[in-house]
Short mmCIF file of C-alpha atoms and ligand atoms in Angstrom, two decimals:
data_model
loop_
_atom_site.label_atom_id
_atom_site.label_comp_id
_atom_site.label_asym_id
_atom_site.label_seq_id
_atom_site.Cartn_x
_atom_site.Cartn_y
_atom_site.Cartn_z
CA UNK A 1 90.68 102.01 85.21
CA UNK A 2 89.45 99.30 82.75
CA UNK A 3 88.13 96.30 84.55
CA UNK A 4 87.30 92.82 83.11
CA UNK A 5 84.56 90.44 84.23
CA UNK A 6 86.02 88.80 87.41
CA UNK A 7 87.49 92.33 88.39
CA UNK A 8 91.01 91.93 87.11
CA UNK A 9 92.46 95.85 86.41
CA UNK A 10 93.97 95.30 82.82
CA UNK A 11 96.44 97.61 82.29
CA UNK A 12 99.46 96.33 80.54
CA UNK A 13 99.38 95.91 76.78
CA UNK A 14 101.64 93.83 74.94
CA UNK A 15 102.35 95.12 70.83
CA UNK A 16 103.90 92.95 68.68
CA UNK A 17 105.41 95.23 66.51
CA UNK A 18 106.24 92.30 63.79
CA UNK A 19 105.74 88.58 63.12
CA UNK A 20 108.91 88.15 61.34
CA UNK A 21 112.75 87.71 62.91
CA UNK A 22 115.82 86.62 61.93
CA UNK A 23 116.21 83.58 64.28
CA UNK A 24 114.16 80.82 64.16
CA UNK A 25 114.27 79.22 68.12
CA UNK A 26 113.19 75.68 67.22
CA UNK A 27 110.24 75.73 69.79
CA UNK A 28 109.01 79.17 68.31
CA UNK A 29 108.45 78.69 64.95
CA UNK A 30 109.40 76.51 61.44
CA UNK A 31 112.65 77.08 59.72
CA UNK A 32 110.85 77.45 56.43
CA UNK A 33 108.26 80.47 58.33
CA UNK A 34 106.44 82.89 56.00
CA UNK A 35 105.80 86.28 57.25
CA UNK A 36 103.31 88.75 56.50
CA UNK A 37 103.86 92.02 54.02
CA UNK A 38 104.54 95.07 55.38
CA UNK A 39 101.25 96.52 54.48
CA UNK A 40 99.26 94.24 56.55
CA UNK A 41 100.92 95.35 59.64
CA UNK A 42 99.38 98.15 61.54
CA UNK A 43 101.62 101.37 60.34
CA UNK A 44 103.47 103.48 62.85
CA UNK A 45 100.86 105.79 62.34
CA UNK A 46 98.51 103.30 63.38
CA UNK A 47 100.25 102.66 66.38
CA UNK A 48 100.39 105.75 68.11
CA UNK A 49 96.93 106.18 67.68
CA UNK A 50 96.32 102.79 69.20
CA UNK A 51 98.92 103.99 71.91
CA UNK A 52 97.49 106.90 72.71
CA UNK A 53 93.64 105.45 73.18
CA UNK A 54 94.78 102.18 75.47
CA UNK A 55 96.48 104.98 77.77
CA UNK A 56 93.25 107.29 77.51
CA UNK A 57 90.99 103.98 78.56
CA UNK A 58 93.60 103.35 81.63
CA UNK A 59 96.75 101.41 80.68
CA UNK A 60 99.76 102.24 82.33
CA UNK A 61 102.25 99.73 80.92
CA UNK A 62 103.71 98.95 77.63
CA UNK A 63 106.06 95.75 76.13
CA UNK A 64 106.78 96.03 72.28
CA UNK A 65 107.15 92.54 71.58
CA UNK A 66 107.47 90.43 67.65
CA UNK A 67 108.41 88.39 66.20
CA UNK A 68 111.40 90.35 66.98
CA UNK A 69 110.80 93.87 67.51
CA UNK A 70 114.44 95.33 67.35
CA UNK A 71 113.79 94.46 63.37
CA UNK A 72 110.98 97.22 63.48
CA UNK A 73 112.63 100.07 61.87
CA UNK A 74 110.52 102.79 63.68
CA UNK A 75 111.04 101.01 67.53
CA UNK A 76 113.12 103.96 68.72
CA UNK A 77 110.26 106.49 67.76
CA UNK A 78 107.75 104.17 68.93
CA UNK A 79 109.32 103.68 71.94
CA UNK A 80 109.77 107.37 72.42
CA UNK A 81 106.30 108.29 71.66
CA UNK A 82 104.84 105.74 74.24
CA UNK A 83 107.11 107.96 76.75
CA UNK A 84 105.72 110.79 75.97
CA UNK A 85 102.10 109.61 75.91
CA UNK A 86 100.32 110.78 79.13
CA UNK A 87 99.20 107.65 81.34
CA UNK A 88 101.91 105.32 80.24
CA UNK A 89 104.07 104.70 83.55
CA UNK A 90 106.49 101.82 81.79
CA UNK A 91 107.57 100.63 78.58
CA UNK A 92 109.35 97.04 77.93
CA UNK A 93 110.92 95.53 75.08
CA UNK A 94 111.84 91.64 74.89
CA UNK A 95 114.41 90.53 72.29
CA UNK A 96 116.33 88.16 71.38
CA UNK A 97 119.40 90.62 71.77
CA UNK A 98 120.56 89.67 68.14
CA UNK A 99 120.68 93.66 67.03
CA UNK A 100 120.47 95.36 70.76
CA UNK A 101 124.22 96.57 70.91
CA UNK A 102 123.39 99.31 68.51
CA UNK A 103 120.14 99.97 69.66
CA UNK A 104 120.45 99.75 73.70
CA UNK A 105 121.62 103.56 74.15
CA UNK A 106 119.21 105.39 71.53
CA UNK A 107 116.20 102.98 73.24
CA UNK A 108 117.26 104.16 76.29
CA UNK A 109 117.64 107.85 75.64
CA UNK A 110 113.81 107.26 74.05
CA UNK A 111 112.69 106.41 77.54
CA UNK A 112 112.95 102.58 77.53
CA UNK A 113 114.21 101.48 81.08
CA UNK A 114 113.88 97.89 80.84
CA UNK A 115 115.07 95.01 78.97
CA UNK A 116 113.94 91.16 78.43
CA UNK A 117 116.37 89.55 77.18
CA UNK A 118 115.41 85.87 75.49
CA UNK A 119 119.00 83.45 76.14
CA UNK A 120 118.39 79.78 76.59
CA UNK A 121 122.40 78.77 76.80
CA UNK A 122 125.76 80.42 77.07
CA UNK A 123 127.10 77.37 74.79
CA UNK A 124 127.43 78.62 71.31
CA UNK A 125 127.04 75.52 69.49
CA UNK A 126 123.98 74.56 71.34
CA UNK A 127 122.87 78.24 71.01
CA UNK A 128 122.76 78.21 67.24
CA UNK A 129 121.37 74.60 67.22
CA UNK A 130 118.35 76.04 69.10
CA UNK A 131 118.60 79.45 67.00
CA UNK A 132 118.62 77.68 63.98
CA UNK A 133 121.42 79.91 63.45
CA UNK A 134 122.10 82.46 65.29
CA UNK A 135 125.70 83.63 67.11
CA UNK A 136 125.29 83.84 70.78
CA UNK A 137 128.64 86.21 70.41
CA UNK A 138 125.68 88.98 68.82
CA UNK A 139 123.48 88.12 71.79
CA UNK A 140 126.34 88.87 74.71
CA UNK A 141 127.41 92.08 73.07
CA UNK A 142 123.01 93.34 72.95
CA UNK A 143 123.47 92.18 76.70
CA UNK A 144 126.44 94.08 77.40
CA UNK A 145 125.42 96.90 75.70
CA UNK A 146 122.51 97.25 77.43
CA UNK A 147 123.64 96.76 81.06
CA UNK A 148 126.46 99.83 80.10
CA UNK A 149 123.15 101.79 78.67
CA UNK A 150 121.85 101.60 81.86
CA UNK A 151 118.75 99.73 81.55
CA UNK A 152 117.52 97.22 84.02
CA UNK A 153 117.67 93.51 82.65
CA UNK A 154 115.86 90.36 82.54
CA UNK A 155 117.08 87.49 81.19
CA UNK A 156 114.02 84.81 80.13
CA UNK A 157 115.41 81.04 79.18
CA UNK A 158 112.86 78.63 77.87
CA UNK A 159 114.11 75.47 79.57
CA UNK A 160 113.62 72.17 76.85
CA UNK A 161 114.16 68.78 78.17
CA UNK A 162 117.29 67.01 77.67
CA UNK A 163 119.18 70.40 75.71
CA UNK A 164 119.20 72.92 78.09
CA UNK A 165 117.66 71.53 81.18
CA UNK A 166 120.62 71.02 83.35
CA UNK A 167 124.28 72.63 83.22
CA UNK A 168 122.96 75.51 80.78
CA UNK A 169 120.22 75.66 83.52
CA UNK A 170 123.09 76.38 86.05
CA UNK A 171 125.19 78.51 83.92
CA UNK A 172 122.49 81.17 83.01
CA UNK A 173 121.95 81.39 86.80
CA UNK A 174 125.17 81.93 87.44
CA UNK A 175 124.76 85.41 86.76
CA UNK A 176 122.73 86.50 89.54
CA UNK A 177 125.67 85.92 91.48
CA UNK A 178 127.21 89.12 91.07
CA UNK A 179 124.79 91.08 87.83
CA UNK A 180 121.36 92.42 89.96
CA UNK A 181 119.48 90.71 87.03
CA UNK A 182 116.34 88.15 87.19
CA UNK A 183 117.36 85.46 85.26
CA UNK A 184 113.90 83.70 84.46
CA UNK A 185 113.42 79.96 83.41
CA UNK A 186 109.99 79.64 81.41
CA UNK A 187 107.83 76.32 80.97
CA UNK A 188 107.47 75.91 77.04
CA UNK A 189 103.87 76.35 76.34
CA UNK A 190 101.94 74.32 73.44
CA UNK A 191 100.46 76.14 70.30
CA UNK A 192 99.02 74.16 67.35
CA UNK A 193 102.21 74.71 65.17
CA UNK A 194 104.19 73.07 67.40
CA UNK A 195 102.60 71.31 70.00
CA UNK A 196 103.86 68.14 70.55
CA UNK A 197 107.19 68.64 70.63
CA UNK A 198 106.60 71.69 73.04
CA UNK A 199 104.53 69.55 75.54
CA UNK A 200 106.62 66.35 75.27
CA UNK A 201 109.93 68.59 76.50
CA UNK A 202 108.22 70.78 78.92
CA UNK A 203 110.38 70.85 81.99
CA UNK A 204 108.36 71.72 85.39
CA UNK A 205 109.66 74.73 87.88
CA UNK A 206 110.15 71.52 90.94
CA UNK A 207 112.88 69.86 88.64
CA UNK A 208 114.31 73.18 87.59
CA UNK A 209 114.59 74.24 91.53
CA UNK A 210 116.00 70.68 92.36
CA UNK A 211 119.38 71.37 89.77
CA UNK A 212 119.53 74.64 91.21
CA UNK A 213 119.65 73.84 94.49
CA UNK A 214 122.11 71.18 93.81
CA UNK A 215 124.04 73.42 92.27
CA UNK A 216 123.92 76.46 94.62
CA UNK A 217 122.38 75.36 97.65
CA UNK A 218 118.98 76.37 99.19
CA UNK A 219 117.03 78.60 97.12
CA UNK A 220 115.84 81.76 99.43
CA UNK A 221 112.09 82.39 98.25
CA UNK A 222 111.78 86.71 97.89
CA UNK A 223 108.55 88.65 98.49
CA UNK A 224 107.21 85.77 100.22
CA UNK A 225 106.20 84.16 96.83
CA UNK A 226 104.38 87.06 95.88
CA UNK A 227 104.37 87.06 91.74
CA UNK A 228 107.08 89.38 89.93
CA UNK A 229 104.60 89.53 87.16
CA UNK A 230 104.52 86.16 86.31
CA UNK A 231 107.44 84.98 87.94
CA UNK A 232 108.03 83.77 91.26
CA UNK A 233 111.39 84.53 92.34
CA UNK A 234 114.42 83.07 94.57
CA UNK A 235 118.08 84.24 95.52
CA UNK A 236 120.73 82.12 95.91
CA UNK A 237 122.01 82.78 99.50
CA UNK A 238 124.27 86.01 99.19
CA UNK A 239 123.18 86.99 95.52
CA UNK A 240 122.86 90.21 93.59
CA UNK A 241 120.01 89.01 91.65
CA UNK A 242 117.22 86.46 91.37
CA UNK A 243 116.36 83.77 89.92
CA UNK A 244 112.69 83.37 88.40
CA UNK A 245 110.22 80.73 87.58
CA UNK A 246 107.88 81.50 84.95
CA UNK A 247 105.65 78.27 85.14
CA UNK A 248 102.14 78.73 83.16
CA UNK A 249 101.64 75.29 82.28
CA UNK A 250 102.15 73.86 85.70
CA UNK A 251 101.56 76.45 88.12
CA UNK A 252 99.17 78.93 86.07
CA UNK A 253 98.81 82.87 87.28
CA UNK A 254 95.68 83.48 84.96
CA UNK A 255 94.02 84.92 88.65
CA UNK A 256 96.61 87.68 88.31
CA UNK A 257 96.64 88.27 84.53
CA UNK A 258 96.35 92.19 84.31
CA UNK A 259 97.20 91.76 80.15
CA UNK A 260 95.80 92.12 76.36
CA UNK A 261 97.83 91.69 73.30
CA UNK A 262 98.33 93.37 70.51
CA UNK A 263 99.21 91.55 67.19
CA UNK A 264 101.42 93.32 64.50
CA UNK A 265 98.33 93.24 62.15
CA UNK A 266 95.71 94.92 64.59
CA UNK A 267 94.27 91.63 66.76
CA UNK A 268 93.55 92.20 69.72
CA UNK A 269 94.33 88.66 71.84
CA UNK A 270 92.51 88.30 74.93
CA UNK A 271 94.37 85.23 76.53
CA UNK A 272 97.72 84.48 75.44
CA UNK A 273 96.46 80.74 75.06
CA UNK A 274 93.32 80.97 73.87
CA UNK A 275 91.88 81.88 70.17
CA UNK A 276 89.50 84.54 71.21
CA UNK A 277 90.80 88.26 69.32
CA UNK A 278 88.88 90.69 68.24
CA UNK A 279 90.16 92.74 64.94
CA UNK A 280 90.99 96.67 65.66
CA UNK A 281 91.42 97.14 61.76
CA UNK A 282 88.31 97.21 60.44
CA UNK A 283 87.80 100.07 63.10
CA UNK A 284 91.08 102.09 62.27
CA UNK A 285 90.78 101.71 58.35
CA UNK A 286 87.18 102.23 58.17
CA UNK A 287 87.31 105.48 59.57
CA UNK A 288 85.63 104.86 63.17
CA UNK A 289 86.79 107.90 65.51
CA UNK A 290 88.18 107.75 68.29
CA UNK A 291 85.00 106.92 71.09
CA UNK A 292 84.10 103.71 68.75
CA UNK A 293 87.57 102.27 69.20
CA UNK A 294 87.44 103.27 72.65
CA UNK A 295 84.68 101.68 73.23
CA UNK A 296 85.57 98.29 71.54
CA UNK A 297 88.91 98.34 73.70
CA UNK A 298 86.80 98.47 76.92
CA UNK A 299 84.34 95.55 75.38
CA UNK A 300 87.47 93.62 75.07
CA UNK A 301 88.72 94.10 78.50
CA UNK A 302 85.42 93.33 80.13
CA UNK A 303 85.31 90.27 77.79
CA UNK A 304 88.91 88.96 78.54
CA UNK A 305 88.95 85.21 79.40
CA UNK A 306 89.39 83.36 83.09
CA UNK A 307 92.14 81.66 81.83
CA UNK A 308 93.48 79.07 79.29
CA UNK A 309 92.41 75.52 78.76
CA UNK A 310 95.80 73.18 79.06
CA UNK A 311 94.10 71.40 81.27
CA UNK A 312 91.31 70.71 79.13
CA UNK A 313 93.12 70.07 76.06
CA UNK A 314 92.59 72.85 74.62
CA UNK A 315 95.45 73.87 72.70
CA UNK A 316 95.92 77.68 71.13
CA UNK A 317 96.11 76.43 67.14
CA UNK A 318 95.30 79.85 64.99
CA UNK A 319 98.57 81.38 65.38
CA UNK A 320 102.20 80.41 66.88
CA UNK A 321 104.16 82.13 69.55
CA UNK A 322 105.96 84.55 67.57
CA UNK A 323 102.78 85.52 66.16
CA UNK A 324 101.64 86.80 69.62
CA UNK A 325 104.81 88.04 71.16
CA UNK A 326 105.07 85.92 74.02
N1 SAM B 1 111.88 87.55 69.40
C1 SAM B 1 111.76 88.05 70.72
C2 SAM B 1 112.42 87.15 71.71
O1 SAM B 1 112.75 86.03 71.37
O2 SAM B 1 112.59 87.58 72.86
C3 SAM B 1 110.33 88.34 71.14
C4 SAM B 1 109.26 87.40 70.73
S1 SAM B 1 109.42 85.77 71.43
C5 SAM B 1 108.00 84.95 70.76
C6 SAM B 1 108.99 86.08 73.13
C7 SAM B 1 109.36 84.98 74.10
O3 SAM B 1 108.58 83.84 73.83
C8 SAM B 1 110.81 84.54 74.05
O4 SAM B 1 111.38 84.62 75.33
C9 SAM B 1 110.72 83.11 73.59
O5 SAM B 1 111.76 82.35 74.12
C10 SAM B 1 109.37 82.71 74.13
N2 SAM B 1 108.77 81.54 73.48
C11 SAM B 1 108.68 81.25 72.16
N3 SAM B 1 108.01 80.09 71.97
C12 SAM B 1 107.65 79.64 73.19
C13 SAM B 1 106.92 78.51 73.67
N4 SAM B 1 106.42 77.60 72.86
N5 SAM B 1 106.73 78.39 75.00
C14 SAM B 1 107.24 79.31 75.87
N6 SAM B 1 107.91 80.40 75.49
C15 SAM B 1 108.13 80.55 74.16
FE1 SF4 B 2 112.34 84.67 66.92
FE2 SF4 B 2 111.87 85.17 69.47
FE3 SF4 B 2 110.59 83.14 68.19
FE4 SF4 B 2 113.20 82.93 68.68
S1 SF4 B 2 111.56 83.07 70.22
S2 SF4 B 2 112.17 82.48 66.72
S3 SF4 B 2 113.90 84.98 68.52
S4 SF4 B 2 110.35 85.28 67.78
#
């Protein structure tokens, strides 16, 4: 099992399977956002390889992340062949949802059991504001779609002060009521590309719990607090699902980080926040086999970071979000 420093089992990897998308979430990235070619992207080929080594060093869990990764054209196989790879115990896939209702059944005859959905507002008008310009009709039918597929969902909101901080708030969690979903409300986090709009409308988990429980009453806390991955969850009394805080800025869960990242080029990203990667590609393209990647994986494990700076100041600025997957 591949161990880091302070003795953190890291065994989740994240692949971004893309840096481009066809939103453009006004937190995430620029409207005018260049994206890289296709040839500097690690190659399906590339992937499985990469797939196949993380599981053989002792990762058990998989999230194909972008950009967006539902604009991958090879997700389906790649999703299947993580399935099929011995080791691998889960595979995830967060979206925005924009192409999902074609792809919900095929991903989930490939083995996919799991969905994170990304759905700030169930307002149209303030969805494509936030979208740039996207139709939150597209998004309901991906959800849809993948609910009747059969795959579990998560629904993650980032939560922006004075747009979507109140009744959308309220809304989104009205689904728990009767769906068995997590609906998840996520601090915005600063990266150089954006930062000061990001930090300035950060909205804390103790004023998102105080419209909630305005709205629905006491929130009941489940497993005691302990972290859903990152989230700490609540039900509303008499719910079918939860609701979920996701609060790295205020409340940070770097003690129980168990993750790398994987950008679409070949980076590997040891700290979602921090700069520190270490480039696979040279490796893969230079013709290294397959104990000298091996190796360089576990290096990078051991040399994974306590946790990020905010406090410090010390703001991510080489890439954006949707550069890293989330
Ligand atoms: N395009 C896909 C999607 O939107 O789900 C996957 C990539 S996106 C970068 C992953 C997640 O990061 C989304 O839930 C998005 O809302 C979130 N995100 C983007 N920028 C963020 C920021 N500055 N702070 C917190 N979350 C952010
Ligand atoms: Fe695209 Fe996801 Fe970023 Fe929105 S959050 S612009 S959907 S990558």
């Amino acid at each position: 099992m591949p161990f880091d420093r302070y003795n953190r089992n890291i065994d989740y990897l994240r692949i971004s399977l893309t840096d481009a998308c066809n939103l453009r979430c006004v937190y995430c990235m620029p409207e005018k956002m260049t994206f890289r070619p296709r040839e500097e992207l690690l190659s399906d080929d590339e992937l499985h390889r990469l797939i196949g080594l993380f599981a053989a060093v002792g990762f058990r869990k998989i999230r194909f992340t972008g950009g967006e990764p539902t604009l991958r054209p090879a997700l389906v196989d790649l999703v299947g062949h993580a399935a099929r790879t011995p080791g691998i115990e889960t595979i995830g896939l967060t979206t925005n949802g924009i192409l999902l209702d074609e792809l919900a059944a095929p991903l989930r005859a490939a083995g996919l059991r799991s969905v994170n959905i990304s759905l700030d507002t169930l307002d149209p008008e303030k969805f494509r504001q936030i979208t740039r310009w996207g139709k939150l009709e597209r998004v309901l039918a991906g959800l849809d779609a993948a609910a009747r597929a059969g795959l579990r969902v998560k629904l993650n909101a980032v939560v922006s002060r004075g747009n979507n901080d109140r009744e959308d708030v309220v809304a989104l969690a009205r689904y728990t009521l009767d769906q068995p979903w997590q609906v998840r409300f996520i601090e915005q986090m600063p990266f150089g590309n954006n930062a000061g709009f990001q930090t300035q409308s950060m909205v804390t988990e103790e004023e998102l719990h105080a419209v909630l429980t305005a709205a629905y009453g006491p929130l009941e806390l489940v497993n005691h607090g302990r972290l859903d991955g990152e989230a700490r969850l609540y039900r509303i009394a008499g719910a079918a699902g939860c609701i979920g805080f996701i609060s790295p800025v205020s409340k940070p869960f770097c003690a129980d980080c168990n993750r790398l990242r994987l950008t679409a080029e070949g980076l590997l990203r040891l700290c979602l926040l921090r700069d520190t990667e270490v480039d696979l590609r040279p490796l893969l393209r230079g013709g290294a086999d397959d104990a000298a990647i091996t190796a360089r994986i576990r290096e990078a494990v051991f040399d994974k970071p306590w946790g990020h700076g905010l406090e410090q100041h010390l703001i991510p600025s080489t890439r954006g979000m949707s550069e890293i997957g989330g």
